XYZ file of C-alpha atoms in Angstrom:
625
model
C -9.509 19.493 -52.459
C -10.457 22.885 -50.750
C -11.986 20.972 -47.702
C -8.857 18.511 -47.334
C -6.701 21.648 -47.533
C -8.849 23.515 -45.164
C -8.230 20.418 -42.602
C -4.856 20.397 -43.116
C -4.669 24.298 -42.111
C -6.651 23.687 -39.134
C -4.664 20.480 -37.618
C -1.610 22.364 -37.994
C -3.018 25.733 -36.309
C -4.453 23.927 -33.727
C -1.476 22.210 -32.194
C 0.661 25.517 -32.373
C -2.147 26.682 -30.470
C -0.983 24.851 -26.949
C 1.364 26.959 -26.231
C -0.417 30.047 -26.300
C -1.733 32.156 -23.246
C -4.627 30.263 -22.106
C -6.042 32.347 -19.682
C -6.615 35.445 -22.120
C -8.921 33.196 -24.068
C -11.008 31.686 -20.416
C -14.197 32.093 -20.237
C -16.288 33.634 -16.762
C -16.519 30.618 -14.661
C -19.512 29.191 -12.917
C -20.344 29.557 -9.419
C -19.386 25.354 -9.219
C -16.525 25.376 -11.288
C -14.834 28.135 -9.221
C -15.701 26.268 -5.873
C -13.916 23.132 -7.727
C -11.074 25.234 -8.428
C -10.171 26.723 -4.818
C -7.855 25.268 -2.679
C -8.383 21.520 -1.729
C -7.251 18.179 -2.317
C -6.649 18.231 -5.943
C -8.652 15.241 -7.637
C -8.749 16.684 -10.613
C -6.884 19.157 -13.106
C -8.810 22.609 -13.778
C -10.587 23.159 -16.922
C -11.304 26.491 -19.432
C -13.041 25.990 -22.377
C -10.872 26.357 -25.638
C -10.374 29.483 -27.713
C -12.813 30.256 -29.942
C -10.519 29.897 -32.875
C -9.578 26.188 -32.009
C -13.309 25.328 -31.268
C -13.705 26.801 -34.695
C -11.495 24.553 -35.903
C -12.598 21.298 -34.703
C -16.363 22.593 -35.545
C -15.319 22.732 -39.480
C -13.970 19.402 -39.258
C -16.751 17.630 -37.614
C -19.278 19.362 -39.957
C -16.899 18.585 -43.090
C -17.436 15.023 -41.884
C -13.492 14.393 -41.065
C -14.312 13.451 -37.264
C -11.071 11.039 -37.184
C -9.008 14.004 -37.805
C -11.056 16.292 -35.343
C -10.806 13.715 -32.627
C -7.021 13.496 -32.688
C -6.719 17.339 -32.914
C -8.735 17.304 -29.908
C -6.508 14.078 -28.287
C -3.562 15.425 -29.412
C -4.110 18.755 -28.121
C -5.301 17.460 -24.455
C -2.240 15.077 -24.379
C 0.007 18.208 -25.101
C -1.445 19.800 -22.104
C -0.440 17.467 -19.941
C 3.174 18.928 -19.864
C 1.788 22.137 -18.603
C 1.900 23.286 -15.143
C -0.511 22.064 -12.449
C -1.970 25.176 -11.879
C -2.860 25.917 -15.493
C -6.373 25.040 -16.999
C -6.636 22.364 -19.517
C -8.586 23.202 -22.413
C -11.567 20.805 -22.895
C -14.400 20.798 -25.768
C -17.509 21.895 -25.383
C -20.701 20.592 -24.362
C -21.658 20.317 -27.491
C -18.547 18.573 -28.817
C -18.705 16.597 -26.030
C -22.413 15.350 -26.615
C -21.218 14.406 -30.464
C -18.732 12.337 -29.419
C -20.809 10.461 -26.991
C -22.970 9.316 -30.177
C -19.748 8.751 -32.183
C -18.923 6.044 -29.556
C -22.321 4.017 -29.989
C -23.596 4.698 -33.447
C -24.486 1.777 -35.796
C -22.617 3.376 -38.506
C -19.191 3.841 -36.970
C -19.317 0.548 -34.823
C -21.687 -2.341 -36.248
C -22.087 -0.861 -39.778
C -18.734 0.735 -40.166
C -17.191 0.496 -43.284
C -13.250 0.104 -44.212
C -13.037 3.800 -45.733
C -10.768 6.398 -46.329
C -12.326 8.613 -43.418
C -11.221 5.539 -40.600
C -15.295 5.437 -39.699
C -14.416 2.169 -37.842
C -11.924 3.492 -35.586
C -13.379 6.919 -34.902
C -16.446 5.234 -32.213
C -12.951 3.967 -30.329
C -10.966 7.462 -30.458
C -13.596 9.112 -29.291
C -14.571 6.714 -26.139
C -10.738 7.340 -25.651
C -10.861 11.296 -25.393
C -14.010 10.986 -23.543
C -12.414 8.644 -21.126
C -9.220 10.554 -21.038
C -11.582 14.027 -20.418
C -13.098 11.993 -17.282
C -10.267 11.046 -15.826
C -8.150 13.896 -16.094
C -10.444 17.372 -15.654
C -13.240 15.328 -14.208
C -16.908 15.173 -14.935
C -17.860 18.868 -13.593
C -14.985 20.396 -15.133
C -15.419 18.718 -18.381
C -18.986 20.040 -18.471
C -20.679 16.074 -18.774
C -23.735 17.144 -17.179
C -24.751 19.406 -19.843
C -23.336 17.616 -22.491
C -25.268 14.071 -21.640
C -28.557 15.787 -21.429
C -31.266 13.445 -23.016
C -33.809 15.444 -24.958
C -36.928 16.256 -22.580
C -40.182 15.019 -24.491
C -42.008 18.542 -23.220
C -39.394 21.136 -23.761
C -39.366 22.962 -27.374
C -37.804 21.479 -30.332
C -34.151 21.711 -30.901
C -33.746 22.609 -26.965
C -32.061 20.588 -24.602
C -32.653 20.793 -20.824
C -30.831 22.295 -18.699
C -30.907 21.324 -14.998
C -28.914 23.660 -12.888
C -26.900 27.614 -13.067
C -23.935 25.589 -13.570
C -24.714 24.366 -16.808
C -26.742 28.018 -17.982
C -25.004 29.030 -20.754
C -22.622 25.795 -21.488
C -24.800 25.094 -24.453
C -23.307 28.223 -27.134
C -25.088 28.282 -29.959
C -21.472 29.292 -31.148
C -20.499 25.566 -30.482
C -23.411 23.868 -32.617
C -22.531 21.557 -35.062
C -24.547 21.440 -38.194
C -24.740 17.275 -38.899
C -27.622 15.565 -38.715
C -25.728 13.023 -36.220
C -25.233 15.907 -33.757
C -28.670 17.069 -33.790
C -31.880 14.962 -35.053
C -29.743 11.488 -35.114
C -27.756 11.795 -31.843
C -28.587 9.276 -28.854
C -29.999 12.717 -26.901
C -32.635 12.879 -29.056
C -32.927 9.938 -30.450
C -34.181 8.682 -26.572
C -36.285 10.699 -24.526
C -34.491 9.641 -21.765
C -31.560 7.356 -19.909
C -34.245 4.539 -18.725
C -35.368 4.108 -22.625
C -31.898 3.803 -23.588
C -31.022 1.395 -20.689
C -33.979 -0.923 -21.640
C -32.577 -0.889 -25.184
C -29.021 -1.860 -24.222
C -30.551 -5.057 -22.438
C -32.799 -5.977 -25.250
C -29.668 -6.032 -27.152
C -28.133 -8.131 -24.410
C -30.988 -11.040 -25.035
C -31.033 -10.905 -29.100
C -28.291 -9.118 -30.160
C -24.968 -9.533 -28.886
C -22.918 -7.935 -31.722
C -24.193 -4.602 -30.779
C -24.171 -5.637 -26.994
C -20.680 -5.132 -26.989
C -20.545 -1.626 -27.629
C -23.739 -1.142 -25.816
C -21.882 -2.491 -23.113
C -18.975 -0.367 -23.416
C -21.211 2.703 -23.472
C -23.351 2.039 -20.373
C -20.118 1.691 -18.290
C -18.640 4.725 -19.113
C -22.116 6.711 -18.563
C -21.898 4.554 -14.994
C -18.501 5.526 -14.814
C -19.284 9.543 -15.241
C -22.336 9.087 -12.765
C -20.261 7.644 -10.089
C -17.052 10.656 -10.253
C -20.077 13.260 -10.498
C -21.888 11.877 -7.238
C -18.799 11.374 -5.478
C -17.071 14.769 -6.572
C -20.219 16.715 -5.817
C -20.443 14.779 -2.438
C -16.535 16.380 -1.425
C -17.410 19.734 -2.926
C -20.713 20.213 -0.776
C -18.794 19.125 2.043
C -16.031 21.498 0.815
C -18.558 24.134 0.848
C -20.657 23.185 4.173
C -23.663 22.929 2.435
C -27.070 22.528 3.976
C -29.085 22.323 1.361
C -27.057 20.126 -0.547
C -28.008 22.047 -3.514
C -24.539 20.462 -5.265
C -25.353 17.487 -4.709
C -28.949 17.599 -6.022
C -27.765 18.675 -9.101
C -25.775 15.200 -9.891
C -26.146 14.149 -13.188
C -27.612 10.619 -12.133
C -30.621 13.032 -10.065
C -30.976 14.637 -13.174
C -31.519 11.223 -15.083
C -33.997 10.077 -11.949
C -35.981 13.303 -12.451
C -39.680 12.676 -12.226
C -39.678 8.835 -13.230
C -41.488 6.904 -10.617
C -39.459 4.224 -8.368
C -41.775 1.366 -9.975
C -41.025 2.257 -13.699
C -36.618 2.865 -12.612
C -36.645 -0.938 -10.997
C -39.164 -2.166 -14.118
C -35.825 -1.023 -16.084
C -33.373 -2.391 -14.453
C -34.686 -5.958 -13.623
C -35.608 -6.056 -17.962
C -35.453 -9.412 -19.232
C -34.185 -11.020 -16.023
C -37.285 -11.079 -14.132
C -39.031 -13.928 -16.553
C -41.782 -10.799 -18.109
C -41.827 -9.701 -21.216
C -40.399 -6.723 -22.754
C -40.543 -4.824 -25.864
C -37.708 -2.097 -26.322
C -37.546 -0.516 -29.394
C -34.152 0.067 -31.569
C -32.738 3.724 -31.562
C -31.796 4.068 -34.675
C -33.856 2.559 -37.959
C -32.284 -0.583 -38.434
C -29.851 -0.605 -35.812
C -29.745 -4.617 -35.725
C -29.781 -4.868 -39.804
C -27.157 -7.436 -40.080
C -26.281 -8.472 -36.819
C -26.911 -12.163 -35.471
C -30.422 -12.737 -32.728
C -29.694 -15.540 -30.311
C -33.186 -16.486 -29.870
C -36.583 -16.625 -31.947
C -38.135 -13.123 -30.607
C -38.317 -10.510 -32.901
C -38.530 -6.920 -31.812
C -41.390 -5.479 -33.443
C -41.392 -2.644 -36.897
C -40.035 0.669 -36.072
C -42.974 3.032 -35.472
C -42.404 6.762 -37.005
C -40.104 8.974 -34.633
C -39.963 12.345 -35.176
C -38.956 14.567 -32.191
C -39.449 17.944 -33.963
C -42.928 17.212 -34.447
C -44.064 15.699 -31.073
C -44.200 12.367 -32.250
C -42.555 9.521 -30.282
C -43.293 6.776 -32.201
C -44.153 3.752 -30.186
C -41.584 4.599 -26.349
C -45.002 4.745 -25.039
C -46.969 1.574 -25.970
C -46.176 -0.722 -23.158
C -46.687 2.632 -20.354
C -50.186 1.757 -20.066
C -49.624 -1.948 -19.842
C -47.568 -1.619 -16.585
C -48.931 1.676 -15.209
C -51.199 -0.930 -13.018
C -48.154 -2.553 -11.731
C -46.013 0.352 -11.055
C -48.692 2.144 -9.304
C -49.406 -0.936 -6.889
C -45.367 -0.855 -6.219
C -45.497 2.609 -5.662
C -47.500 2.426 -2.954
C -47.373 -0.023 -1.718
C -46.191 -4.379 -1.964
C -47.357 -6.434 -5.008
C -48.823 -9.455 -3.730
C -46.833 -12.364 -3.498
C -49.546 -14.303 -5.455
C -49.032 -12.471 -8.361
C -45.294 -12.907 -8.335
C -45.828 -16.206 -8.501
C -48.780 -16.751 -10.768
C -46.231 -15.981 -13.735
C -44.524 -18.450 -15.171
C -40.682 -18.101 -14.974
C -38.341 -18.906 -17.525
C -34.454 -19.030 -16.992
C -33.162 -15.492 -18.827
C -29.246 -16.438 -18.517
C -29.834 -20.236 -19.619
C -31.627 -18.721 -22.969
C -29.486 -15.851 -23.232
C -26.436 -15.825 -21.414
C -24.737 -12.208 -22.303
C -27.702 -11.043 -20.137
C -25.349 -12.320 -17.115
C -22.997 -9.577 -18.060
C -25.623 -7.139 -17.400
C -26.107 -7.510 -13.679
C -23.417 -5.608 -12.652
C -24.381 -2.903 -14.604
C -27.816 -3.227 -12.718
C -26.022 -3.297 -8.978
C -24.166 -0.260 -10.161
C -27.082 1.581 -10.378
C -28.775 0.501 -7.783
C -25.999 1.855 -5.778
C -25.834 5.606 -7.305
C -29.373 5.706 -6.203
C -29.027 4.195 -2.999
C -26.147 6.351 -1.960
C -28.139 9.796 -3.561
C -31.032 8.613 -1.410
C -29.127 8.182 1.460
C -27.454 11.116 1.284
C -29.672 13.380 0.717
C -31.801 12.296 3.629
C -35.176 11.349 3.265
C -37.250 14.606 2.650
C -38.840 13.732 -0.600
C -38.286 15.815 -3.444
C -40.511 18.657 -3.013
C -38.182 19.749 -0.453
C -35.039 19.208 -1.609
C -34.477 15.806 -0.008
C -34.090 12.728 -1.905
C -35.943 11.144 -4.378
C -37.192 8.409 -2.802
C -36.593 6.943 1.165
C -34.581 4.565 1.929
C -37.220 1.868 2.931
C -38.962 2.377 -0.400
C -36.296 1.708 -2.482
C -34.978 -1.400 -0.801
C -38.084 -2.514 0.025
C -39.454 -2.651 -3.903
C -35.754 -3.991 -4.701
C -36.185 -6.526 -2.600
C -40.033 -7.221 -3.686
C -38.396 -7.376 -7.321
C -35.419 -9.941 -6.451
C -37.468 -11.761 -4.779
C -40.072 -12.403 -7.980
C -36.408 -13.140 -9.947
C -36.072 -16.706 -11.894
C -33.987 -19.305 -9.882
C -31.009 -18.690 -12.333
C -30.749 -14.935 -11.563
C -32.007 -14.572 -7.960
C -28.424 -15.883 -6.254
C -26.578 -13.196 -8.060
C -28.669 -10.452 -5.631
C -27.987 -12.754 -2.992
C -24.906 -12.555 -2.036
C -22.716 -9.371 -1.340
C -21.798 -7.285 -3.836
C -18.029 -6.927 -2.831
C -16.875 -4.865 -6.243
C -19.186 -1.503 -5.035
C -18.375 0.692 -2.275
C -20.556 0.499 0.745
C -20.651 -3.464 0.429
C -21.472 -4.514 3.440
C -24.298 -2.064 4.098
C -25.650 -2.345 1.328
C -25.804 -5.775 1.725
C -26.982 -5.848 5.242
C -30.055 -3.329 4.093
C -31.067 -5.906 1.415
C -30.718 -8.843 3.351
C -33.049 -7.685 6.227
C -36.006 -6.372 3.058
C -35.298 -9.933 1.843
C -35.909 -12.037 4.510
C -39.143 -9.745 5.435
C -40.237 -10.479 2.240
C -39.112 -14.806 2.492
C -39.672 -15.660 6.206
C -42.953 -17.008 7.100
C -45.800 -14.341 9.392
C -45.084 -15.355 13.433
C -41.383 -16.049 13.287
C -39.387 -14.771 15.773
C -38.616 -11.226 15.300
C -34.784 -9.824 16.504
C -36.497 -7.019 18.815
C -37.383 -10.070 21.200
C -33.783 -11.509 21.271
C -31.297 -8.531 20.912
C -32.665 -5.514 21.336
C -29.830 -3.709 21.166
C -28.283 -5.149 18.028
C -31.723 -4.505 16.404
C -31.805 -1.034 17.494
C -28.917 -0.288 15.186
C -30.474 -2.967 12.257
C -27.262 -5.359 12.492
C -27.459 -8.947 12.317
C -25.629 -10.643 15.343
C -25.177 -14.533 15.738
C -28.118 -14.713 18.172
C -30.300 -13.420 15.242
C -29.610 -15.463 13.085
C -29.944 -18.323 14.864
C -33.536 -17.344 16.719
C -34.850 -15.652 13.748
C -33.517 -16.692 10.557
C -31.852 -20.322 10.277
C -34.699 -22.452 11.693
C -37.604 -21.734 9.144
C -39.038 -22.274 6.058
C -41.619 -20.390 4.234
C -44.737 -21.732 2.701
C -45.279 -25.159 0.575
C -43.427 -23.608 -2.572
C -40.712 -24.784 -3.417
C -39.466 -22.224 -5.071
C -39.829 -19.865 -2.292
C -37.687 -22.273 0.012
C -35.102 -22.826 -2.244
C -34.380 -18.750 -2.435
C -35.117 -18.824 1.621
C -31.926 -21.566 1.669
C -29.723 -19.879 -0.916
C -30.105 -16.317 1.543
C -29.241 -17.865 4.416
C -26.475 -20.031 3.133
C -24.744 -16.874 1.422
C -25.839 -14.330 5.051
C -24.394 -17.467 6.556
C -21.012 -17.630 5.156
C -20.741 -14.234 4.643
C -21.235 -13.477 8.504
C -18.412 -16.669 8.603
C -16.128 -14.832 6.912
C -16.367 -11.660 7.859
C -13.459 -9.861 9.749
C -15.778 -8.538 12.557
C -17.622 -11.421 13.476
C -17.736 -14.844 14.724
C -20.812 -17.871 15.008
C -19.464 -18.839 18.064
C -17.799 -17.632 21.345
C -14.415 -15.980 21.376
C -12.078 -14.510 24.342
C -8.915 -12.691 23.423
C -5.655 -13.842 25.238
C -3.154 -11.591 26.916
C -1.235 -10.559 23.209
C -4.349 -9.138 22.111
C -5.205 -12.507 20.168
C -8.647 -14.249 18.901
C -9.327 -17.259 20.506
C -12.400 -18.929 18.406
C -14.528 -22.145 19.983
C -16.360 -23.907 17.494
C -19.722 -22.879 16.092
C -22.353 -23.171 18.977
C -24.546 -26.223 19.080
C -27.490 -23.910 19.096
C -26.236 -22.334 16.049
C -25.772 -25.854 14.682
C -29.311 -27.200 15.695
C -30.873 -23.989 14.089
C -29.401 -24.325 10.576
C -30.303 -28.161 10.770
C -34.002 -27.363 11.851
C -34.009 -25.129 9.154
C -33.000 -27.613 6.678
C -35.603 -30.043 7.969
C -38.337 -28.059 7.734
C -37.868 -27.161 4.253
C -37.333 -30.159 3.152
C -40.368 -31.350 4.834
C -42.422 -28.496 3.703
C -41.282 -29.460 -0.078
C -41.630 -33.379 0.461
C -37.758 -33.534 -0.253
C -35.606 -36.509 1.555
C -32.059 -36.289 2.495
C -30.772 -39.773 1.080
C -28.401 -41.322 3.286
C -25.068 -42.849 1.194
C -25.425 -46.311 0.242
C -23.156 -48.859 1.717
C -19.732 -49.212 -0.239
C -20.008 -45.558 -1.006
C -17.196 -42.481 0.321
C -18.266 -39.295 1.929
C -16.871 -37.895 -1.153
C -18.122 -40.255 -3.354
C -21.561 -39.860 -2.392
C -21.239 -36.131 -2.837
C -19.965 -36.562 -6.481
C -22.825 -38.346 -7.165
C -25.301 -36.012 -5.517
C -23.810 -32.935 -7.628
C -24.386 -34.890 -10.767
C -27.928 -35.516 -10.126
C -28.294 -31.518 -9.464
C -26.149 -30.342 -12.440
C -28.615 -32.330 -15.019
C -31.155 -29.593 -14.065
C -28.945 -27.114 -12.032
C -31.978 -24.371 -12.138
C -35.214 -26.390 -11.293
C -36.121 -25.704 -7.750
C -35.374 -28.485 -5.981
C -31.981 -29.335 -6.951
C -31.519 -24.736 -6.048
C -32.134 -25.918 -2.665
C -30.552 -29.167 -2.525
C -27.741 -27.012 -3.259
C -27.936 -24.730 -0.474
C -28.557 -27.592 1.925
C -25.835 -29.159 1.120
C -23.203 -26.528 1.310
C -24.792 -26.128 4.599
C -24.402 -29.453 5.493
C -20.837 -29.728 4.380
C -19.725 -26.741 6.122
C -21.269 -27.873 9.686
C -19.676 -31.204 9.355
C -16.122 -30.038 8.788
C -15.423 -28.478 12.066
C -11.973 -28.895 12.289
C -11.774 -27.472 8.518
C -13.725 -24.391 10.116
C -11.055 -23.717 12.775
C -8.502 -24.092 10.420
C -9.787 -21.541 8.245
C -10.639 -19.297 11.356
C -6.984 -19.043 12.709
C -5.681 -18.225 9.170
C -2.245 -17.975 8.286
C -1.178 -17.623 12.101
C -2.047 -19.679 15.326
C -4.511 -17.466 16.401
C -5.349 -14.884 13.663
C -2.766 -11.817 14.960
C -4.658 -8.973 13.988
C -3.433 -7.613 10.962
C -2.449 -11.226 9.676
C -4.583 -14.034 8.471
C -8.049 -13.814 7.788
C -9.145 -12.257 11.014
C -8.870 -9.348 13.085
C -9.320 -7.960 15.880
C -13.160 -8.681 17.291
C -13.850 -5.441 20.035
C -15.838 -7.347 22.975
C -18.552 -4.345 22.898
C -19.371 -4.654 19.490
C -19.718 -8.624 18.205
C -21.864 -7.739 15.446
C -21.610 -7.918 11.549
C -19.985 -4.368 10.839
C -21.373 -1.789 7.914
C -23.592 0.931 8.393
C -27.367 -0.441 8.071
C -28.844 2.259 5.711
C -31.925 2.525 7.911
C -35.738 1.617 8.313
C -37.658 4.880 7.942
């Protein structure tokens, strides 16, 4: 009775509260937070932490175990600040506060074991994604202090410590603010993971075998991905705000912080788990996280080895290092050899498990927040403040991973990802790494045909016809069938693309694109192409038997390779015949080139203007070096 009165007390304190003089109760900013706060484009609202006696407050309630009724003083109370004026900080909880509600939102026992109670322990995981979400969008993730809060536990520093990473977040952590539950402390996700890799291989795992927590492992990795993408891209305006050289604000980006000292080969390891065809073993984060929840397949995740942070022991995170320390230290420096690639024998993830196809966005997502850190922070290396790996690494060992990927998964790297900024160069980057990696030793290389498109790493029509379209790779068919489904998405892509044609052009007196068909050359070099892969995997193009339609034919042909969509012929039948099909239909193509007017009017239709100087596939290439 004392404790439900003692809530009752604070809600109703706390929400007279609002209205009181805020900036008496401010705390001395950090160097960061005041650069966020002078004057700029305004992205996002100011922050102060709360006074004491609200923290206070909330603290008693999280500790006396009513967290529904702490999170809606907390909603409440940011919702009420809303009707404040712009210039006035809104208040935000603490780091610590922050951090408990990140494990609210993922815990087994308010999400897959939550009961019906009295305390609402099923709906407090979804009020507190909601105030975390609403914190994000509205104060942002420097002002609302996410860097210090989403700190995973560092294996070497001292027990009940959390790292810190830059002066910004020195003295965020106030003992003041420290919650006394065991789900705050021992039992949260920070320490419960010694770091954001161990957690992301765990959220896959439960992708393949457990799709009941999958769903809120789900939620939970987006919304990290979500706060890593507003930090990178608010630090990246305040350094140039600032006129940083050293960049120093942008180093200190929570998803650098979660790189740290983890080598390139053990990051991709992570985020190619369980859709490369190896075997994994990620272990559960919490003792009996899965009790009751449904496995889609036959493997079992092995017994829960002891865990006990506080005394050093980490119970089994590290069995499988040693097993792929060889492998990560061959793709550190340098290829792994093809042979081995291919000596393992691939299995079809997303045909055995097909939840793990909602994971591959998630993957490109991070591949792009360390792609774009990388690239802009130069490529110095680490000891000197530059970035944490260069550009040709990374894409190069992304590219040596994608292409060891099963037939099912490979085409979804293929193609551009069109839903992340930077598409196009992105794309462009891996495109070139792939073919290095497909194309067979003493094809002909783009320096010898256009030098000057090369010079800048673009891919021009003249390239891809010379260097690309006409070849095959060796006798595998596997390896020819991910050659085909590359150059049939490059292909199209380039097709479609609003800065580039296949063919000539000229541009009338209105400013108009006139398109000719695709070249012959260009035609001859995607049907050499075809031949010799076909030839080099004993594969014969049937010709339609008499009495049968164009179309008719092709129905039947797409039922044969739908039996067995994923074996490696039929993946390159595929290809072929989308090529095929496209290079028949040339007055299909022309149609689709002028668009919705005669001639493709810049500005309307599916073109634009094409600048004579430049005829290349646009997008920055991210570079070579």
């Amino acid at each position: 009775m004392a404790a439900a009165l003692r809530a009752e007390s604070v809600r109703s304190s706390s929400l007279s509260d609002v209205g009181s003089d805020i900036s008496s109760e401010t705390r001395k900013r950090k160097p960061l937070i005041e650069a966020a706060a002078k004057p700029r484009t305004r992205r996002y609202h100011d922050s102060s932490e709360a006074p004491d006696d609200f923290k206070e407050q909330i603290q008693i309630l999280f500790d006396e175990d009513l967290r529904d009724l702490a999170i809606q003083s907390l909603q409440s109370n940011l919702f009420a600040q809303s009707f404040l004026s712009a210039d006035r900080p809104w208040w935000v909880a603490p780091p610590a506060h922050i951090a408990f509600l990140g494990t609210l939102v993922i815990h087994p026992a308010h999400t897959t074991k939550a009961n019906n109670d009295g305390n609402n322990t099923r709906i407090v995981s979804v009020r507190a994604y909601q105030y975390l979400l609403d914190v994000l969008r509205s104060v942002g993730p420097i002002n609302g202090h996410f860097k210090a809060a989403f700190a995973f536990r560092d294996r070497s520093s001292r027990p009940g410590r959390r790292r810190r990473h830059s002066p910004e977040e020195s003295d965020l952590n106030d003992d003041d603010d420290t919650l006394t539950t065991k789900l705050a402390n021992a039992d949260s996700i920070w320490n419960r993971v010694p770091d954001f890799w161990t957690m992301l291989g765990w959220a896959f795992a439960c992708a393949t075998s457990y799709p009941e927590r999958w769903v809120h492992w789900k939620l939970w990795v987006e919304f990290l991905l979500e706060v890593m993408e507003r930090d990178l891209e608010e630090r990246k305006a305040l350094s140039a705000e600032l006129s940083e050289k050293n960049l120093e604000t942008l180093r200190s980006s929570i998803i650098m912080s979660y790189i740290g000292e983890h080598q390139l080969g053990h990051i991709l390891r992570v985020l190619f788990a369980y859709i490369d065809g190896d075997s994994h073993n990620y272990k559960e984060i919490w003792p009996k996280e899965t009790q009751n929840t449904t496995a889609t397949n036959k493997r079992k995740l092995g017994d829960i080895a002891e865990l006990d942070l506080e005394r050093g022991v980490y119970g089994d995170w590290d069995e499988d290092e040693d097993e792929e320390d060889e492998e990560v230290e061959a793709e550190n420096n340098g290829h792994v050899p093809r042979s081995k690639r291919r000596s393992k024998k691939r299995v079809a993830p997303l045909v055995e498990s097909p939840l793990l196809e909602e994971t591959i966005p998630i993957r490109r997502r991070i591949f792009a927040l360390i792609s774009q850190v990388c690239y802009d922070l130069g490529q110095g290396g680490k000891d000197n403040g530059g970035a944490p790996f260069t550009i040709h690494n990374l894409y190069d060992q992304y590219a040596n991973r994608i292409y060891g990927l099963p037939l099912d998964v490979f085409p979804h790297f293929a193609y551009v990802w069109s839903d992340l900024p930077a598409a196009s160069s992105m794309y462009i980057t891996l495109a070139r790494h792939l073919m290095a990696w497909l194309l067979p030793p003493g094809c002909t290389q783009p320096k010898d045909v256009d030098r000057e498109t090369e010079a800048k790493a673009f891919v021009s029509p003249i390239i891809m016809e010379r260097c690309f379209l006409p070849y095959a790779t060796n006798s595998v068919v596997t390896d020819n069938a991910k050659l085909a489904v590359l150059l049939w998405e490059l292909f199209s892509y380039m097709w479609q693309h609003d800065q580039i044609a296949l063919g000539p052009y000229k541009l009338n007196k209105d400013g108009e694109v006139q398109f000719a068909p695709i070249t012959e050359e260009m035609k001859a070099a995607a049907e050499a192409g075809i031949e010799a892969r076909e030839k080099k995997c004993k594969i014969k193009n049937e010709a339609p038997p008499s009495g049968y339609s164009e179309f008719e034919w092709l129905d039947k042909k797409m039922e044969a390779i739908e039996k067995d969509r994923f074996a490696p012929a039929n993946v390159l039948k595929l290809a072929h015949l989308k090529f095929r099909f496209f290079l028949s239909k040339e007055t299909e193509r022309v149609a689709a080139q002028r668009g919705v007017s005669e001639w493709g009017k810049p500005g309307s239709g599916k073109l634009t203007l094409i600048r004579k100087e430049n005829p290349r596939l646009g997008g920055r290439f991210l570079g070579w070096n």
